Tab-separated table of C-alpha atoms in Angstrom:
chain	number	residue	atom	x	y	z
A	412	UNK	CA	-34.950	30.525	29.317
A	413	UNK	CA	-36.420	27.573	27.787
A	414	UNK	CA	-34.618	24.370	27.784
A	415	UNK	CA	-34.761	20.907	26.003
A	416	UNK	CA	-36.859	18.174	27.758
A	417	UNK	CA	-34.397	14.563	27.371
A	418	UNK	CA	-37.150	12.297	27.825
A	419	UNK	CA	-38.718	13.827	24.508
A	420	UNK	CA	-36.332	12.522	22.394
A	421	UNK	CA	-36.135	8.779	24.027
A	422	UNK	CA	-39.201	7.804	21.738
A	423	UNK	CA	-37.660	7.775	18.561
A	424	UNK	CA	-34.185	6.684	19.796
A	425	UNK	CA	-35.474	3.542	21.269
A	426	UNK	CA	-37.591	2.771	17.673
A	427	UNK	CA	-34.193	4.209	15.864
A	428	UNK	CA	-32.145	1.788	17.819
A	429	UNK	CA	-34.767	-1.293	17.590
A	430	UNK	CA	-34.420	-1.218	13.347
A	431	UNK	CA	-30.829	-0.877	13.923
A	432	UNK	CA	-31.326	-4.405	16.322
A	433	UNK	CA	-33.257	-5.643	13.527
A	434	UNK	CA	-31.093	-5.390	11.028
A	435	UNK	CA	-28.036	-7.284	13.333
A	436	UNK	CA	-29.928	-9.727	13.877
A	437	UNK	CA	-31.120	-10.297	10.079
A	438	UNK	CA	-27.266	-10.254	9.431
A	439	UNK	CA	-26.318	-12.419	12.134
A	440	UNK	CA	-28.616	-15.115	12.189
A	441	UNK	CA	-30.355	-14.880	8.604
A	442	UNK	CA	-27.240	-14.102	6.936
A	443	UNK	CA	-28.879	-11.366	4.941
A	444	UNK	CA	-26.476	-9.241	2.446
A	445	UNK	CA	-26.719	-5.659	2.983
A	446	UNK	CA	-25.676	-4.547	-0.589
A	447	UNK	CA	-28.856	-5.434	-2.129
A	448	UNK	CA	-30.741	-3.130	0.555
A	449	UNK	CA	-28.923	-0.220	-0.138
A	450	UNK	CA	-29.072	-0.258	-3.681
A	451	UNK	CA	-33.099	-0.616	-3.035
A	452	UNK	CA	-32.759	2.766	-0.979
A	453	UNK	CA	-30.474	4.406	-3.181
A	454	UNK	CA	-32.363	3.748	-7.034
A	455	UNK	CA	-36.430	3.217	-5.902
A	456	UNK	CA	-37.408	3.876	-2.174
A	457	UNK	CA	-35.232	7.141	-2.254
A	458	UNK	CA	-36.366	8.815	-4.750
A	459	UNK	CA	-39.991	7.614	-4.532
A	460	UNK	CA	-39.888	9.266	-1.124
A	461	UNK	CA	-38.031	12.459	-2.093
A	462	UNK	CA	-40.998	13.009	-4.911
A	463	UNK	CA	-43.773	12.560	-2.495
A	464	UNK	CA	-42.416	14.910	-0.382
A	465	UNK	CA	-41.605	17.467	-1.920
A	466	UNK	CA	-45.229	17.249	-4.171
A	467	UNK	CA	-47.033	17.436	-0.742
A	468	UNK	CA	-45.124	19.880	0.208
A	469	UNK	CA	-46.476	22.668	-2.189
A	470	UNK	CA	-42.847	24.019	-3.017
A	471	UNK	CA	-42.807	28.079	-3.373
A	472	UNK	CA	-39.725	30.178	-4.642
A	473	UNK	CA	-39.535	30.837	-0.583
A	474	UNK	CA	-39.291	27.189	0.097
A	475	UNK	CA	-37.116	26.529	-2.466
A	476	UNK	CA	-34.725	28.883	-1.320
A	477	UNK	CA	-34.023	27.491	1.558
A	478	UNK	CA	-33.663	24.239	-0.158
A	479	UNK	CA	-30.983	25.540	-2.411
A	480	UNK	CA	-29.107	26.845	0.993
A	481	UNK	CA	-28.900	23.968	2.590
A	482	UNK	CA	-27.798	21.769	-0.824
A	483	UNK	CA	-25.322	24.893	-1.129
A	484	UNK	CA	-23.891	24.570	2.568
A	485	UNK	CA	-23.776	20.701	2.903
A	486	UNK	CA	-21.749	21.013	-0.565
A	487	UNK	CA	-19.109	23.358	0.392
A	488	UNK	CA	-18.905	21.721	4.000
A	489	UNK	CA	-18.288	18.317	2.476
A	490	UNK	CA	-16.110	19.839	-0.271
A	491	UNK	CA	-13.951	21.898	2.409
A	492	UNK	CA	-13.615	18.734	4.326
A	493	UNK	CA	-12.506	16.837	1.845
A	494	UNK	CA	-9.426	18.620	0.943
A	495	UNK	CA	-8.586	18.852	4.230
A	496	UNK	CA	-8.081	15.173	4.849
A	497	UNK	CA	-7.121	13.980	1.721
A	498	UNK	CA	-3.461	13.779	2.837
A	499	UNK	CA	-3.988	12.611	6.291
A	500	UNK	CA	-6.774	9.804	5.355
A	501	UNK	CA	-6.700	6.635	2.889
A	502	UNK	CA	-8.464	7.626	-0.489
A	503	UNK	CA	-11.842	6.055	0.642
A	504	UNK	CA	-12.021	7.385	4.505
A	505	UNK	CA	-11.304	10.737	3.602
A	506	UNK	CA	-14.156	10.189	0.733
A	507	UNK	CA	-16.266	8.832	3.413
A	508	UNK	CA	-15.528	11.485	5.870
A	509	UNK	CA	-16.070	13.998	2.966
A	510	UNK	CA	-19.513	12.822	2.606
A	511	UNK	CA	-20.357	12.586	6.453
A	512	UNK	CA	-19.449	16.538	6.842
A	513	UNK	CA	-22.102	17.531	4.384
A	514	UNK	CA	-25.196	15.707	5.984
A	515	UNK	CA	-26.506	14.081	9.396
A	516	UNK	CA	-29.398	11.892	10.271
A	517	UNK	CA	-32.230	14.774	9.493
A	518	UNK	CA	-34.753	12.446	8.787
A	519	UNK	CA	-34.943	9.140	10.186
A	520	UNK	CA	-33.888	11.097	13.545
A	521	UNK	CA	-34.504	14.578	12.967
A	522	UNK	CA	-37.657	14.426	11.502
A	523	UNK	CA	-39.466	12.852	14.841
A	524	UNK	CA	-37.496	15.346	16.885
A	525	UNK	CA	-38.648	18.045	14.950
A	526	UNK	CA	-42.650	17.094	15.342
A	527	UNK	CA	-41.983	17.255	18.863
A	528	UNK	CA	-40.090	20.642	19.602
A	529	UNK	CA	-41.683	22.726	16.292
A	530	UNK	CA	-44.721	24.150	15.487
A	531	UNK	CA	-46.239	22.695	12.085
A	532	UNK	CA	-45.103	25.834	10.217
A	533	UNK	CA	-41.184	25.465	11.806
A	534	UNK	CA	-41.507	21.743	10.217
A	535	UNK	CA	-42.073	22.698	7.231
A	536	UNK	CA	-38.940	24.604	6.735
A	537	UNK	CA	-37.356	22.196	8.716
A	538	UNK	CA	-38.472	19.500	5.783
A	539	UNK	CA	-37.443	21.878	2.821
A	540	UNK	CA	-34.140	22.382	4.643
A	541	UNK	CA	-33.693	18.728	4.833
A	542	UNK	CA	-34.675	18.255	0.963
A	543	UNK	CA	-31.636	20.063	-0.065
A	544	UNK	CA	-29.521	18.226	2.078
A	545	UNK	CA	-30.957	14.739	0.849
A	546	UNK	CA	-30.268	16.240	-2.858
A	547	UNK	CA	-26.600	16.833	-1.770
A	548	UNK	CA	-25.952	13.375	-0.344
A	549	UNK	CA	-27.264	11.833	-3.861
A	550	UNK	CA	-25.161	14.603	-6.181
A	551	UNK	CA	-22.193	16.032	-4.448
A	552	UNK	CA	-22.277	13.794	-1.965
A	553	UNK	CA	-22.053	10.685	-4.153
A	554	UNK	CA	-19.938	11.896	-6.456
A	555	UNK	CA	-17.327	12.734	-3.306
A	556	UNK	CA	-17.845	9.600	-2.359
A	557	UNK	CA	-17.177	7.789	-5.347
A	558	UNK	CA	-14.336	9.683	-5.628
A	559	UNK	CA	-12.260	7.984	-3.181
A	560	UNK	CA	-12.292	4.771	-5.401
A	561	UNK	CA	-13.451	5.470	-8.858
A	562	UNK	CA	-12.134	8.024	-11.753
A	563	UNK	CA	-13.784	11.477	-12.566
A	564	UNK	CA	-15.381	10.177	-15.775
A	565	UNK	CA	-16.917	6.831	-13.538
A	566	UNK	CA	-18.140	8.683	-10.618
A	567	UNK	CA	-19.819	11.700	-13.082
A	568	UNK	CA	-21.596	8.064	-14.836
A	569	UNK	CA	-22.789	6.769	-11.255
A	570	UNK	CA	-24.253	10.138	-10.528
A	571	UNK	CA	-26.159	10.664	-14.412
A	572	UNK	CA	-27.408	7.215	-13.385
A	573	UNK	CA	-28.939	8.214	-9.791
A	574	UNK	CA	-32.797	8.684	-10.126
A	575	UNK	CA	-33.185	10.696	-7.205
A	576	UNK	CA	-32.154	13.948	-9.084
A	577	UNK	CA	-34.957	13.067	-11.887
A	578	UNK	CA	-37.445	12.686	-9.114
A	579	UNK	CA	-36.411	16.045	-7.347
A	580	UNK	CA	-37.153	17.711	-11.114
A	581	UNK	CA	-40.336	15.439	-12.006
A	582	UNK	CA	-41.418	16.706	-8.389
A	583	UNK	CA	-40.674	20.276	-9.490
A	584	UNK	CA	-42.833	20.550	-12.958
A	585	UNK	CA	-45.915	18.479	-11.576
A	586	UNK	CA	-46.134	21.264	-8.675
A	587	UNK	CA	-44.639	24.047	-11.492
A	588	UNK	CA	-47.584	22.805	-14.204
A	589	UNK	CA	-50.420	22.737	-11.917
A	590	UNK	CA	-50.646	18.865	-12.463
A	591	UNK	CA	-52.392	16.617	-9.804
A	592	UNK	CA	-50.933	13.124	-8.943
A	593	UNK	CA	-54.354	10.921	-9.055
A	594	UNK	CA	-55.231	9.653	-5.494
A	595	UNK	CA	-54.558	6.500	-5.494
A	596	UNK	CA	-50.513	6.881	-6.395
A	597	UNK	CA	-50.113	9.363	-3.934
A	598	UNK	CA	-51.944	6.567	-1.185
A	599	UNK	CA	-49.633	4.167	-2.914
A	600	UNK	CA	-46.556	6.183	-2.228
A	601	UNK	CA	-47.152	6.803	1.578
A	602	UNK	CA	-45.809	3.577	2.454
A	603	UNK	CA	-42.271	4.406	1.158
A	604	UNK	CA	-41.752	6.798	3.976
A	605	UNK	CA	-41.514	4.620	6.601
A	606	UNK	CA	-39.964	1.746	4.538
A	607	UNK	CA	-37.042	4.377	3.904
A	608	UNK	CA	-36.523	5.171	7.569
A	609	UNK	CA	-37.140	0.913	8.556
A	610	UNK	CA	-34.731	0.005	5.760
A	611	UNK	CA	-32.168	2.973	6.351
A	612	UNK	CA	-31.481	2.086	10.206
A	613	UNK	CA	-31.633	-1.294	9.538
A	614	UNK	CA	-28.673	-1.302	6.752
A	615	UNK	CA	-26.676	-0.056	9.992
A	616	UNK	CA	-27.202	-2.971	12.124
A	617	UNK	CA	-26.609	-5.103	9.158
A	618	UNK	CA	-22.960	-3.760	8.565
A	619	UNK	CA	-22.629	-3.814	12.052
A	620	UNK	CA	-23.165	-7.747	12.093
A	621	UNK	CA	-20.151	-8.305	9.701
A	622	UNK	CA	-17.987	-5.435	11.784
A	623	UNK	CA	-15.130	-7.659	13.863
A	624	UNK	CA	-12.898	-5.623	16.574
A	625	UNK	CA	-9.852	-4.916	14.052
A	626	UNK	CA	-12.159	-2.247	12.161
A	627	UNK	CA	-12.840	-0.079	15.153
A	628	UNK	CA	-10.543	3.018	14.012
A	629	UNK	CA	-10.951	5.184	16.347
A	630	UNK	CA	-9.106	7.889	14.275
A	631	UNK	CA	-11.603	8.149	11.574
A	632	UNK	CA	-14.474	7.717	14.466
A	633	UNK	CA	-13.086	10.674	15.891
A	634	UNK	CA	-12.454	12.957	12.738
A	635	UNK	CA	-16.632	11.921	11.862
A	636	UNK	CA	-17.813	12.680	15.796
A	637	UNK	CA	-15.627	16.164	15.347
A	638	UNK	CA	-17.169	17.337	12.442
A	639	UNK	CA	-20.894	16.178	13.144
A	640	UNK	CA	-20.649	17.049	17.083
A	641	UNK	CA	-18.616	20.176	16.842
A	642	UNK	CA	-18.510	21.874	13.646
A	643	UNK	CA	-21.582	21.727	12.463
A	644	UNK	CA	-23.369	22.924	15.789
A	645	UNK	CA	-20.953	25.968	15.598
A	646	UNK	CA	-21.897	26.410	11.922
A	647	UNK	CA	-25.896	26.386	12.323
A	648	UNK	CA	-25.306	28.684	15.625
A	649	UNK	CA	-23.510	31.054	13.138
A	650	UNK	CA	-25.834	31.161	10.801
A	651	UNK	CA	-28.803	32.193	13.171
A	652	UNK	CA	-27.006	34.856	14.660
A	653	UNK	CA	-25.355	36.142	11.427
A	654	UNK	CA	-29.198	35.948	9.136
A	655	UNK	CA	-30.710	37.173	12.589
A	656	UNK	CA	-28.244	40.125	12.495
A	657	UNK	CA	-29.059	41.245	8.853
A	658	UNK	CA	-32.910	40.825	8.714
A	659	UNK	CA	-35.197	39.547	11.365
A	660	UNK	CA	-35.392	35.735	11.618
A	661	UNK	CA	-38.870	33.872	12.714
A	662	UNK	CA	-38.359	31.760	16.052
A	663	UNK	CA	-39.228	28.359	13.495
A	664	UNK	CA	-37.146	29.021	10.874
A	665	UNK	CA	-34.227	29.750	13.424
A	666	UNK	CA	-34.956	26.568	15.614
A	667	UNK	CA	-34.959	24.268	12.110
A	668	UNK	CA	-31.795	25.824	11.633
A	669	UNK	CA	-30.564	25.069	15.140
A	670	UNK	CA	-31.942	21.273	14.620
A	671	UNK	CA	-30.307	20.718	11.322
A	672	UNK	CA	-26.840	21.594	13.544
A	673	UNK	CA	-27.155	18.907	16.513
A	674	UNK	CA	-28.696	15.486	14.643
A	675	UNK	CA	-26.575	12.529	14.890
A	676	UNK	CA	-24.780	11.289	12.014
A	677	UNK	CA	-26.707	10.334	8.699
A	678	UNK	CA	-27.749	6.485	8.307
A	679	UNK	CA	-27.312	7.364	4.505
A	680	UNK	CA	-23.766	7.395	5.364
A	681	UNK	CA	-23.721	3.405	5.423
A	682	UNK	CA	-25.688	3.200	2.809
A	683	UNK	CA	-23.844	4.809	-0.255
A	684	UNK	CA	-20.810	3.423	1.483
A	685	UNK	CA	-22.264	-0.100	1.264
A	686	UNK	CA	-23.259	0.896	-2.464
A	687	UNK	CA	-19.581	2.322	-3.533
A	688	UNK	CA	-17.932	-0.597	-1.187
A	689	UNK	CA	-16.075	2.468	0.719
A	690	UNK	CA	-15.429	1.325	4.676
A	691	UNK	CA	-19.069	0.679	5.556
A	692	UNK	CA	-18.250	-1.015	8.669
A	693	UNK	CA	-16.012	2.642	9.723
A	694	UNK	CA	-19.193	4.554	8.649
A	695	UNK	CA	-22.017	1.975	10.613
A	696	UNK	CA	-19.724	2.604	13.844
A	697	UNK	CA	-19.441	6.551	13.355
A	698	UNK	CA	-22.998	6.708	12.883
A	699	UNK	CA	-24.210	4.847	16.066
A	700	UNK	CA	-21.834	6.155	18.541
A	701	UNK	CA	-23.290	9.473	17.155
A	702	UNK	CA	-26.732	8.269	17.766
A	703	UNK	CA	-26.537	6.916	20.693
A	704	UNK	CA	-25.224	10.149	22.490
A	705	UNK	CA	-27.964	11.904	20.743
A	706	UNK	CA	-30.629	11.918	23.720
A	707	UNK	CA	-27.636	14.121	25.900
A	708	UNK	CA	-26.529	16.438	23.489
A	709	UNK	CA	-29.218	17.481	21.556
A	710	UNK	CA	-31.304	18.743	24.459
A	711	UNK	CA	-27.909	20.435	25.979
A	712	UNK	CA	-26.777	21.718	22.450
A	713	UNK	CA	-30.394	23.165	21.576
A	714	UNK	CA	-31.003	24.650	25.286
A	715	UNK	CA	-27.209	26.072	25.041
A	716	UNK	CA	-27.914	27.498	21.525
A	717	UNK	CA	-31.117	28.672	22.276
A	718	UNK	CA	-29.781	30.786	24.819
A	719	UNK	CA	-27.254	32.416	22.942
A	720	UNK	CA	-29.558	33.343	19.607
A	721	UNK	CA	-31.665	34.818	22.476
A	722	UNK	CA	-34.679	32.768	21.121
């Protein structure tokens, strides 16, 4: 039975954790405010990112599908969550945790991961799963979030004003119309990859530099580690065996599946927190103890999983 190799994933947990160094120490001795940063992610590298991606990606109905799942299942997930610990969380945790069920650090951790334990083919629906989840965190996601401090009326404004959703459609009708991005924006726009994942850890390590020992909650830490950790590795082993029940399931598709189950917690967490002022400091700790046990249970999660798909 194969098993997960540990030393695989140390590569991009020691870069992961170096931005997330950066970033403390820009905080700590630079004094640099986070809040600009993640309003930088959230209104230009974000989408700029998201459109690239999903234009190189040459999105079919078969594709898309799977995008629409996973925007479909991080939605519910965070909505399900939320009404469960609305009564047992202040207004803004339990908008927080909301958000945290529905997504997990796909990309800026996933995403290496992935190029290391898929074939090209398996990280390709591994990326157009991850789309729909990065279209949740910036729609249902924000709007959840927002939630926990603003009205119904101010959070539906916030969202109308996100451009993310306007890149996901411009994306759409450029690859729908047959219409070619010229070269040289396309070269222009592979530098915002990178510059999302740099920025995104670093916005961690940031909040972290302002975090003092009285916001350590280990309560909320908990609830976040449960539902990333626990849940959602149960959820993406039921799906495998449930779709691999009803129709036969291709050993990539089911291993993106499996992936999308056992990432650490999403960086985006502390950065629409920072942007909505919602416990950032809660979310930045959440998210690296998450990361940091990453190396030990994704290889024992996958290998366990593995097993009992029978892939």
């Amino acid at each position: 039975m194969p098993s997960i190799d540990p030393s695989a994933l140390m590569g991009p947990l020691w870069t992961l954790l170096a931005y997330v160094a950066l970033g403390w120490l820009a905080a700590r001795r630079l004094a640099v405010d986070p809040r600009p940063v993640a309003t930088l992610l959230i209104y230009l590298v974000a989408p700029l990112t998201f459109f690239r991606g999903l234009v190189l990606g040459g999105p079919t109905p078969a594709y898309l599908l799977l995008t629409l799942a996973a925007f479909a299942t991080a939605s519910l997930l965070a909505i399900s969550v939320h009404r469960l610990t609305r009564r047992r969380f202040a207004p803004q945790e339990s908008a927080l945790l909301a958000f945290s069920a529905g997504t997990g650090n796909t990309g800026y951790f996933g995403l290496p991961v992935a190029l290391v334990l898929l074939p090209p083919e398996g990280v390709t629906l591994y990326l157009f799963c991850v789309l729909g989840i990065t279209l949740y965190e910036f729609t249902v996601g924000f709007y959840l979030s927002a939630r926990g401090q603003f009205s119904v009326a101010e959070s539906l404004a916030k969202i109308v004003r996100l451009p993310l959703v306007y890149a996901f459609l411009a994306a759409l009708a450029v690859s729908g119309l047959g219409l070619e991005v010229p070269a040289a924006a396309m070269e222009g726009l592979a530098v915002f990859p990178a510059t999302y994942t740099l920025m995104g850890m670093m916005i961690i390590g940031m909040t972290l530099g302002r975090v003092s020992l009285r916001e350590v909650d280990t309560r909320f830490i908990g609830a976040c580690v449960a539902v990333r950790c626990l849940l959602w590795p149960l959820l993406a082993l039921g799906a495998v065996v449930g779709l691999g029940a009803i129709a036969p399931l291709s050993r990539e598709l089911a291993m993106a599946m499996l992936l999308l189950g056992v990432v650490p917690m999403a960086a985006n967490v502390v950065v629409v927190a920072m942007e909505l002022g919602i416990a950032p400091a809660k979310g930045a700790l959440a998210v690296l103890v998450t990361t940091l046990a990453a190396p030990l249970l994704i290889p024992f999660y996958l290998t366990l999983m593995m097993r009992l798909a029978g892939l």
